[in-house]
Amino acid sequence: AKLNTLGKIAMNTVVSDNLKARLNIIGYRKEHPDVADYEIKNPVFVVGLPRSGTSFLLHVLAHDDLRFRGMRFWELNFPYPPPFPNSTTDSRIMKSDFNLGAYKSLLPNVEALYTLTSMSYQECVVIHAMAFLSPQFPTVSHVPGYVKYLQERMDYKAAMRWHKKFIQHLQHGVPKDNHFATTTWLFKTPWFTGMLEELVEVYPDARIVYLYRDPRKTMSSLVSISAQFTGMVTDDLVLKEVGRVHYNLWNVTHRRALRARKKIPKKQIFDVNYDDLNKDTIGTVRKIYEYFDLPWTEEGEVKMTAFVESTRSRKIHKHKLDKNQFGFTEEDIERDFREYTDEFTKPKGN
């Protein structure tokens, strides 16, 4: 990874924190064996290639908190003991604020790349990191050997089994008379895209919302952000090496997704076009509810609409780096992602 001093400090902290969290959860499960009895019914998974709108949709849906339970950043990073959902008084929130402040002071450019607070809804890549089966590590550092392991030898079923154990752990902290005891769990990470078959094995009644966007935009945006993260923790950044590693990983991942989609019942997958989501967010979300037979409420619509309106004035970070700097071209994307484009982005009948 050729980490600089800052990178060594950051990665040492990330690895040790993930180990501590994993051991705490395993220990809690041994002390409370009934955790394994908790059922996670009809969860909703938001998936799709990175930079295809999955984070935005996660936050929109999570704001209907009478329908869904999303996971806050502080809950995922401080899961022991199981937190009370949507708490605003837990002492771990203050600890999370402090850690985030330190993180942002060490990496001052990160705020321009990714808006993050302790109360932000967070994606499940953090959960997979506790099993060390996650693209979180190569996103913030150049570790091609680890990426090769993810591509060729990763146990995707193990990743999903750990995910379920983690969610059961969180569910154990919910009083049975609290409405979060019956709300629908809401999960998101692009990493799910490559393990759809295993996802449905572990969660047979899962409902999957699959976002798709022009891969020429998603790949250039992803690699641009990853290169900027990596550039903060190393003084020896080679853009073409970083770019090609990420390109190959997601090329393999999207092909796994296309194969898995053919095996999963259509009633369990709803496709969402990135452009449609941006143009008519609430209308698109309503279609998701209708497809999966989720009751639509005025209160939920008001909350989701308020969040969407709050994002309209946010400055969008532009990725100016030329794709050719990253070791791949538009011709490469058009060739390697042709099946993806044919299935999702071309008008029906073409």
Short mmCIF file of C-alpha atoms in Angstrom, two decimals:
data_model
loop_
_atom_site.label_atom_id
_atom_site.label_comp_id
_atom_site.label_asym_id
_atom_site.label_seq_id
_atom_site.Cartn_x
_atom_site.Cartn_y
_atom_site.Cartn_z
CA ALA A 1 0.00 0.00 0.00
CA LYS A 2 3.06 2.26 0.39
CA LEU A 3 1.38 4.20 3.20
CA ASN A 4 2.76 7.47 4.45
CA THR A 5 2.81 8.27 8.17
CA LEU A 6 -0.77 9.49 8.11
CA GLY A 7 -1.85 6.41 6.19
CA LYS A 8 -0.22 4.05 8.68
CA ILE A 9 -2.00 5.72 11.57
CA ALA A 10 -5.34 5.71 9.74
CA MET A 11 -5.19 2.10 8.55
CA ASN A 12 -3.94 0.81 11.90
CA THR A 13 -6.94 2.47 13.52
CA VAL A 14 -9.38 1.05 10.95
CA VAL A 15 -8.09 -2.50 11.28
CA SER A 16 -7.96 -2.50 15.09
CA ASP A 17 -11.43 -0.92 15.39
CA ASN A 18 -12.92 -3.56 13.09
CA LEU A 19 -11.30 -6.36 15.08
CA LYS A 20 -12.58 -4.95 18.38
CA ALA A 21 -16.11 -4.57 17.02
CA ARG A 22 -16.13 -8.12 15.65
CA LEU A 23 -14.87 -9.64 18.91
CA ASN A 24 -17.39 -7.65 20.96
CA ILE A 25 -20.28 -8.87 18.79
CA ILE A 26 -19.10 -12.49 18.95
CA GLY A 27 -18.74 -12.20 22.73
CA TYR A 28 -22.20 -10.66 23.12
CA ARG A 29 -23.70 -13.45 21.03
CA LYS A 30 -22.15 -16.06 23.32
CA GLU A 31 -23.58 -14.29 26.39
CA HIS A 32 -26.99 -13.92 24.73
CA PRO A 33 -27.57 -17.05 22.58
CA ASP A 34 -31.16 -15.97 21.90
CA VAL A 35 -29.74 -13.38 19.47
CA ALA A 36 -29.60 -16.18 16.90
CA ASP A 37 -33.38 -16.62 17.16
CA TYR A 38 -34.17 -13.15 15.82
CA GLU A 39 -35.73 -13.22 12.36
CA ILE A 40 -34.97 -10.52 9.82
CA LYS A 41 -38.13 -10.50 7.70
CA ASN A 42 -38.54 -9.05 4.20
CA PRO A 43 -35.53 -6.71 4.33
CA VAL A 44 -34.98 -4.20 1.53
CA PHE A 45 -31.56 -4.04 -0.12
CA VAL A 46 -30.47 -1.08 -2.26
CA VAL A 47 -27.78 -2.23 -4.70
CA GLY A 48 -26.04 -1.10 -7.88
CA LEU A 49 -22.61 -0.06 -9.08
CA PRO A 50 -20.83 2.59 -7.00
CA ARG A 51 -21.82 6.19 -7.80
CA SER A 52 -25.21 5.12 -9.19
CA GLY A 53 -27.38 6.86 -6.59
CA THR A 54 -27.55 4.13 -3.95
CA SER A 55 -26.58 6.42 -1.04
CA PHE A 56 -29.14 9.01 -2.03
CA LEU A 57 -31.93 6.44 -2.30
CA LEU A 58 -30.91 4.91 1.03
CA HIS A 59 -31.30 8.28 2.76
CA VAL A 60 -34.62 9.01 1.06
CA LEU A 61 -36.15 5.69 2.10
CA ALA A 62 -34.67 5.80 5.61
CA HIS A 63 -36.45 9.09 6.28
CA ASP A 64 -39.70 7.11 6.24
CA ASP A 65 -38.70 5.85 9.68
CA LEU A 66 -42.14 4.49 10.50
CA ARG A 67 -41.66 2.06 7.60
CA PHE A 68 -37.89 1.42 7.59
CA ARG A 69 -34.98 1.13 9.94
CA GLY A 70 -31.75 2.37 8.45
CA MET A 71 -28.44 2.25 10.30
CA ARG A 72 -26.75 5.42 11.52
CA PHE A 73 -23.01 5.93 11.17
CA TRP A 74 -22.49 5.89 14.95
CA GLU A 75 -24.50 2.67 15.36
CA LEU A 76 -22.35 0.80 12.86
CA ASN A 77 -19.09 2.06 14.32
CA PHE A 78 -20.07 1.54 17.95
CA PRO A 79 -22.41 -1.48 17.88
CA TYR A 80 -21.60 -2.84 21.33
CA PRO A 81 -23.77 -3.07 23.30
CA PRO A 82 -26.70 -3.06 20.83
CA PRO A 83 -27.80 0.58 20.47
CA PHE A 84 -31.34 1.82 20.85
CA PRO A 85 -32.46 2.74 17.31
CA ASN A 86 -32.49 6.41 16.31
CA SER A 87 -31.23 7.52 19.71
CA THR A 88 -30.00 11.11 19.90
CA THR A 89 -28.74 10.89 23.49
CA ASP A 90 -26.48 7.82 23.45
CA SER A 91 -22.99 8.77 24.71
CA ARG A 92 -21.47 6.96 21.73
CA ILE A 93 -22.77 9.69 19.44
CA MET A 94 -20.43 12.18 21.11
CA LYS A 95 -17.56 9.73 20.76
CA SER A 96 -18.43 9.28 17.10
CA ASP A 97 -18.50 13.06 16.60
CA PHE A 98 -15.03 13.33 18.13
CA ASN A 99 -13.62 10.54 15.96
CA LEU A 100 -15.15 12.02 12.82
CA GLY A 101 -13.72 15.42 13.69
CA ALA A 102 -10.26 13.92 14.12
CA TYR A 103 -10.63 11.98 10.88
CA LYS A 104 -11.63 15.08 8.95
CA SER A 105 -8.79 17.10 10.45
CA LEU A 106 -6.28 14.47 9.36
CA LEU A 107 -7.86 14.20 5.91
CA PRO A 108 -9.09 17.76 5.24
CA ASN A 109 -10.12 17.04 1.64
CA VAL A 110 -12.53 14.26 2.56
CA GLU A 111 -15.44 16.63 3.23
CA ALA A 112 -15.42 17.68 -0.41
CA LEU A 113 -15.74 14.06 -1.49
CA TYR A 114 -18.25 12.63 0.94
CA THR A 115 -20.71 14.23 3.36
CA LEU A 116 -20.67 12.31 6.61
CA THR A 117 -21.97 12.89 10.14
CA SER A 118 -22.61 10.60 13.09
CA MET A 119 -26.33 10.65 12.26
CA SER A 120 -25.88 9.91 8.55
CA TYR A 121 -27.35 6.64 7.36
CA GLN A 122 -24.44 4.36 6.62
CA GLU A 123 -23.92 1.51 4.21
CA CYS A 124 -23.20 -2.12 5.01
CA VAL A 125 -19.67 -2.08 3.62
CA VAL A 126 -18.71 -1.23 7.22
CA ILE A 127 -20.26 -4.50 8.40
CA HIS A 128 -18.36 -6.51 5.81
CA ALA A 129 -15.16 -4.73 6.87
CA MET A 130 -15.52 -6.38 10.30
CA ALA A 131 -15.23 -9.71 8.47
CA PHE A 132 -12.39 -8.29 6.34
CA LEU A 133 -14.42 -9.07 3.22
CA SER A 134 -15.01 -5.52 2.05
CA PRO A 135 -14.01 -3.07 -0.70
CA GLN A 136 -13.73 -0.41 2.00
CA PHE A 137 -10.03 -1.09 2.34
CA PRO A 138 -9.05 -0.69 -1.35
CA THR A 139 -11.28 2.37 -1.60
CA VAL A 140 -9.02 4.27 0.80
CA SER A 141 -5.66 2.60 0.06
CA HIS A 142 -3.94 0.84 -2.84
CA VAL A 143 -3.92 -2.88 -1.95
CA PRO A 144 -4.01 -4.82 -5.25
CA GLY A 145 -3.20 -8.15 -3.57
CA TYR A 146 -6.24 -7.85 -1.32
CA VAL A 147 -8.42 -6.88 -4.29
CA LYS A 148 -7.22 -9.97 -6.14
CA TYR A 149 -8.32 -12.02 -3.13
CA LEU A 150 -11.78 -10.39 -3.25
CA GLN A 151 -12.08 -11.17 -6.95
CA GLU A 152 -10.82 -14.73 -6.94
CA ARG A 153 -11.16 -16.34 -3.50
CA MET A 154 -13.61 -14.37 -1.37
CA ASP A 155 -16.32 -16.38 0.42
CA TYR A 156 -19.42 -14.31 -0.40
CA LYS A 157 -21.67 -16.57 1.64
CA ALA A 158 -19.51 -15.94 4.71
CA ALA A 159 -19.85 -12.20 4.14
CA MET A 160 -23.64 -12.43 4.09
CA ARG A 161 -23.79 -14.76 7.10
CA TRP A 162 -21.75 -12.26 9.09
CA HIS A 163 -24.05 -9.49 7.91
CA LYS A 164 -27.08 -11.34 9.29
CA LYS A 165 -25.34 -11.95 12.62
CA PHE A 166 -24.59 -8.25 12.89
CA ILE A 167 -28.20 -7.27 12.16
CA GLN A 168 -29.51 -9.80 14.68
CA HIS A 169 -27.15 -8.17 17.19
CA LEU A 170 -28.65 -4.74 16.49
CA GLN A 171 -32.19 -6.11 16.61
CA HIS A 172 -31.50 -7.54 20.07
CA GLY A 173 -31.31 -3.99 21.39
CA VAL A 174 -34.88 -3.11 20.37
CA PRO A 175 -37.61 -3.40 23.05
CA LYS A 176 -40.47 -5.56 21.78
CA ASP A 177 -42.98 -2.75 22.40
CA ASN A 178 -40.99 -0.27 20.27
CA HIS A 179 -42.13 0.31 16.69
CA PHE A 180 -38.63 -0.55 15.45
CA ALA A 181 -39.33 -4.11 16.54
CA THR A 182 -41.55 -4.48 13.47
CA THR A 183 -40.19 -1.98 10.94
CA THR A 184 -38.49 -3.22 7.78
CA TRP A 185 -34.71 -3.33 7.80
CA LEU A 186 -33.11 -1.20 5.08
CA PHE A 187 -29.64 -2.07 3.80
CA LYS A 188 -27.35 -0.62 1.18
CA THR A 189 -23.94 -1.06 -0.34
CA PRO A 190 -22.75 -1.49 -3.93
CA TRP A 191 -20.83 -4.51 -2.64
CA PHE A 192 -24.11 -6.44 -2.42
CA THR A 193 -24.24 -6.21 -6.21
CA GLY A 194 -21.65 -8.96 -6.55
CA MET A 195 -23.26 -11.30 -4.02
CA LEU A 196 -26.93 -11.26 -4.96
CA GLU A 197 -27.14 -15.04 -5.13
CA GLU A 198 -25.64 -15.40 -1.64
CA LEU A 199 -27.78 -12.53 -0.37
CA VAL A 200 -30.96 -14.38 -1.31
CA GLU A 201 -29.64 -17.60 0.22
CA VAL A 202 -29.18 -15.89 3.59
CA TYR A 203 -32.26 -13.64 3.25
CA PRO A 204 -34.71 -15.70 1.14
CA ASP A 205 -37.48 -13.07 1.32
CA ALA A 206 -35.20 -10.13 0.49
CA ARG A 207 -36.51 -7.34 -1.72
CA ILE A 208 -33.84 -5.81 -3.95
CA VAL A 209 -33.87 -2.32 -5.44
CA TYR A 210 -31.28 -2.31 -8.23
CA LEU A 211 -30.06 1.09 -9.42
CA TYR A 212 -28.39 1.46 -12.78
CA ARG A 213 -26.52 4.31 -14.40
CA ASP A 214 -24.32 4.79 -17.46
CA PRO A 215 -21.13 2.87 -16.50
CA ARG A 216 -18.97 5.49 -18.22
CA LYS A 217 -20.07 7.88 -15.49
CA THR A 218 -20.05 5.48 -12.56
CA MET A 219 -16.58 4.08 -13.22
CA SER A 220 -14.87 7.42 -13.78
CA SER A 221 -16.55 8.90 -10.70
CA LEU A 222 -15.65 5.90 -8.50
CA VAL A 223 -12.00 5.80 -9.51
CA SER A 224 -11.65 9.58 -9.20
CA ILE A 225 -12.88 9.47 -5.60
CA SER A 226 -10.81 6.39 -4.72
CA ALA A 227 -7.68 7.99 -6.17
CA GLN A 228 -8.23 11.10 -4.08
CA PHE A 229 -8.75 9.04 -0.91
CA THR A 230 -5.66 6.96 -1.68
CA GLY A 231 -3.64 10.09 -2.41
CA MET A 232 -4.21 11.25 1.16
CA VAL A 233 -2.56 8.17 2.69
CA THR A 234 0.32 7.56 0.28
CA ASP A 235 3.04 9.71 -1.26
CA ASP A 236 3.49 7.30 -4.15
CA LEU A 237 0.21 7.47 -6.04
CA VAL A 238 0.14 5.93 -9.53
CA LEU A 239 -3.24 6.76 -11.01
CA LYS A 240 -3.21 4.07 -13.69
CA GLU A 241 -2.49 1.35 -11.14
CA VAL A 242 -5.22 2.52 -8.77
CA GLY A 243 -7.69 2.95 -11.60
CA ARG A 244 -7.10 -0.41 -13.18
CA VAL A 245 -7.44 -2.27 -9.87
CA HIS A 246 -10.85 -0.72 -9.20
CA TYR A 247 -11.95 -1.13 -12.78
CA ASN A 248 -11.15 -4.86 -12.76
CA LEU A 249 -12.86 -5.40 -9.40
CA TRP A 250 -16.16 -3.84 -10.47
CA ASN A 251 -15.99 -5.42 -13.89
CA VAL A 252 -15.94 -8.83 -12.17
CA THR A 253 -18.59 -7.70 -9.68
CA HIS A 254 -21.13 -6.53 -12.24
CA ARG A 255 -20.76 -9.76 -14.21
CA ARG A 256 -21.54 -11.78 -11.07
CA ALA A 257 -24.63 -9.63 -10.62
CA LEU A 258 -25.88 -10.23 -14.13
CA ARG A 259 -25.53 -14.00 -13.72
CA ALA A 260 -27.27 -13.95 -10.32
CA ARG A 261 -30.20 -11.86 -11.56
CA LYS A 262 -31.18 -14.69 -13.90
CA LYS A 263 -31.66 -17.01 -10.90
CA ILE A 264 -33.62 -14.67 -8.62
CA PRO A 265 -37.42 -14.40 -9.01
CA LYS A 266 -38.34 -11.18 -10.79
CA LYS A 267 -40.81 -10.30 -8.03
CA GLN A 268 -37.85 -9.78 -5.70
CA ILE A 269 -36.02 -7.22 -7.86
CA PHE A 270 -37.12 -3.74 -8.88
CA ASP A 271 -34.89 -1.78 -11.26
CA VAL A 272 -34.47 1.98 -10.90
CA ASN A 273 -32.92 4.28 -13.48
CA TYR A 274 -30.54 6.84 -11.97
CA ASP A 275 -31.91 9.61 -14.19
CA ASP A 276 -35.51 8.80 -13.23
CA LEU A 277 -34.57 8.92 -9.54
CA ASN A 278 -33.04 12.37 -9.96
CA LYS A 279 -35.85 13.79 -12.09
CA ASP A 280 -38.77 12.51 -10.00
CA THR A 281 -37.47 11.14 -6.73
CA ILE A 282 -40.76 10.78 -4.87
CA GLY A 283 -42.56 9.41 -7.91
CA THR A 284 -39.83 6.78 -8.35
CA VAL A 285 -39.92 5.88 -4.65
CA ARG A 286 -43.71 5.49 -4.84
CA LYS A 287 -43.21 2.92 -7.61
CA ILE A 288 -40.84 0.97 -5.34
CA TYR A 289 -43.50 0.90 -2.63
CA GLU A 290 -46.16 -0.24 -5.09
CA TYR A 291 -43.94 -2.98 -6.55
CA PHE A 292 -43.18 -4.49 -3.14
CA ASP A 293 -46.67 -3.81 -1.77
CA LEU A 294 -45.43 -1.42 0.94
CA PRO A 295 -48.13 0.85 2.41
CA TRP A 296 -47.68 4.50 1.40
CA THR A 297 -48.39 7.08 4.10
CA GLU A 298 -48.72 10.84 4.01
CA GLU A 299 -46.36 11.17 6.96
CA GLY A 300 -43.70 9.14 5.20
CA GLU A 301 -44.09 11.15 2.02
CA VAL A 302 -43.72 14.44 3.93
CA LYS A 303 -40.49 13.26 5.60
CA MET A 304 -38.97 11.91 2.40
CA THR A 305 -39.94 15.03 0.44
CA ALA A 306 -38.40 17.28 3.09
CA PHE A 307 -35.11 15.37 2.84
CA VAL A 308 -35.10 15.53 -0.95
CA GLU A 309 -35.71 19.28 -0.89
CA SER A 310 -32.87 19.71 1.60
CA THR A 311 -30.43 18.21 -0.89
CA ARG A 312 -31.30 20.47 -3.82
CA SER A 313 -28.92 23.25 -2.82
CA ARG A 314 -25.96 21.00 -2.04
CA LYS A 315 -22.88 21.51 -4.14
CA ILE A 316 -22.08 18.48 -6.27
CA HIS A 317 -18.41 17.53 -6.37
CA LYS A 318 -17.15 17.39 -9.96
CA HIS A 319 -14.70 14.70 -11.02
CA LYS A 320 -12.40 16.41 -13.48
CA LEU A 321 -9.71 13.79 -13.98
CA ASP A 322 -9.49 12.26 -17.44
CA LYS A 323 -10.52 8.59 -17.53
CA ASN A 324 -7.45 7.86 -19.66
CA GLN A 325 -5.29 8.74 -16.65
CA PHE A 326 -6.74 5.77 -14.82
CA GLY A 327 -5.68 3.01 -17.18
CA PHE A 328 -9.00 2.50 -18.96
CA THR A 329 -10.94 4.26 -21.69
CA GLU A 330 -14.55 4.72 -22.72
CA GLU A 331 -13.97 2.04 -25.34
CA ASP A 332 -12.94 -0.37 -22.56
CA ILE A 333 -16.12 0.42 -20.61
CA GLU A 334 -18.35 0.07 -23.66
CA ARG A 335 -16.80 -3.33 -24.42
CA ASP A 336 -16.64 -4.76 -20.89
CA PHE A 337 -19.99 -3.42 -19.70
CA ARG A 338 -21.92 -4.08 -22.92
CA GLU A 339 -24.16 -6.73 -21.37
CA TYR A 340 -24.91 -4.39 -18.44
CA THR A 341 -25.77 -1.59 -20.88
CA ASP A 342 -27.95 -3.89 -22.97
CA GLU A 343 -29.93 -5.05 -19.96
CA PHE A 344 -30.41 -1.73 -18.20
CA THR A 345 -29.76 1.41 -20.21
CA LYS A 346 -30.92 0.77 -23.75
CA PRO A 347 -34.59 1.38 -24.56
CA LYS A 348 -36.63 -1.82 -24.56
CA GLY A 349 -36.86 -3.37 -27.98
CA ASN A 350 -33.38 -2.27 -29.10
#
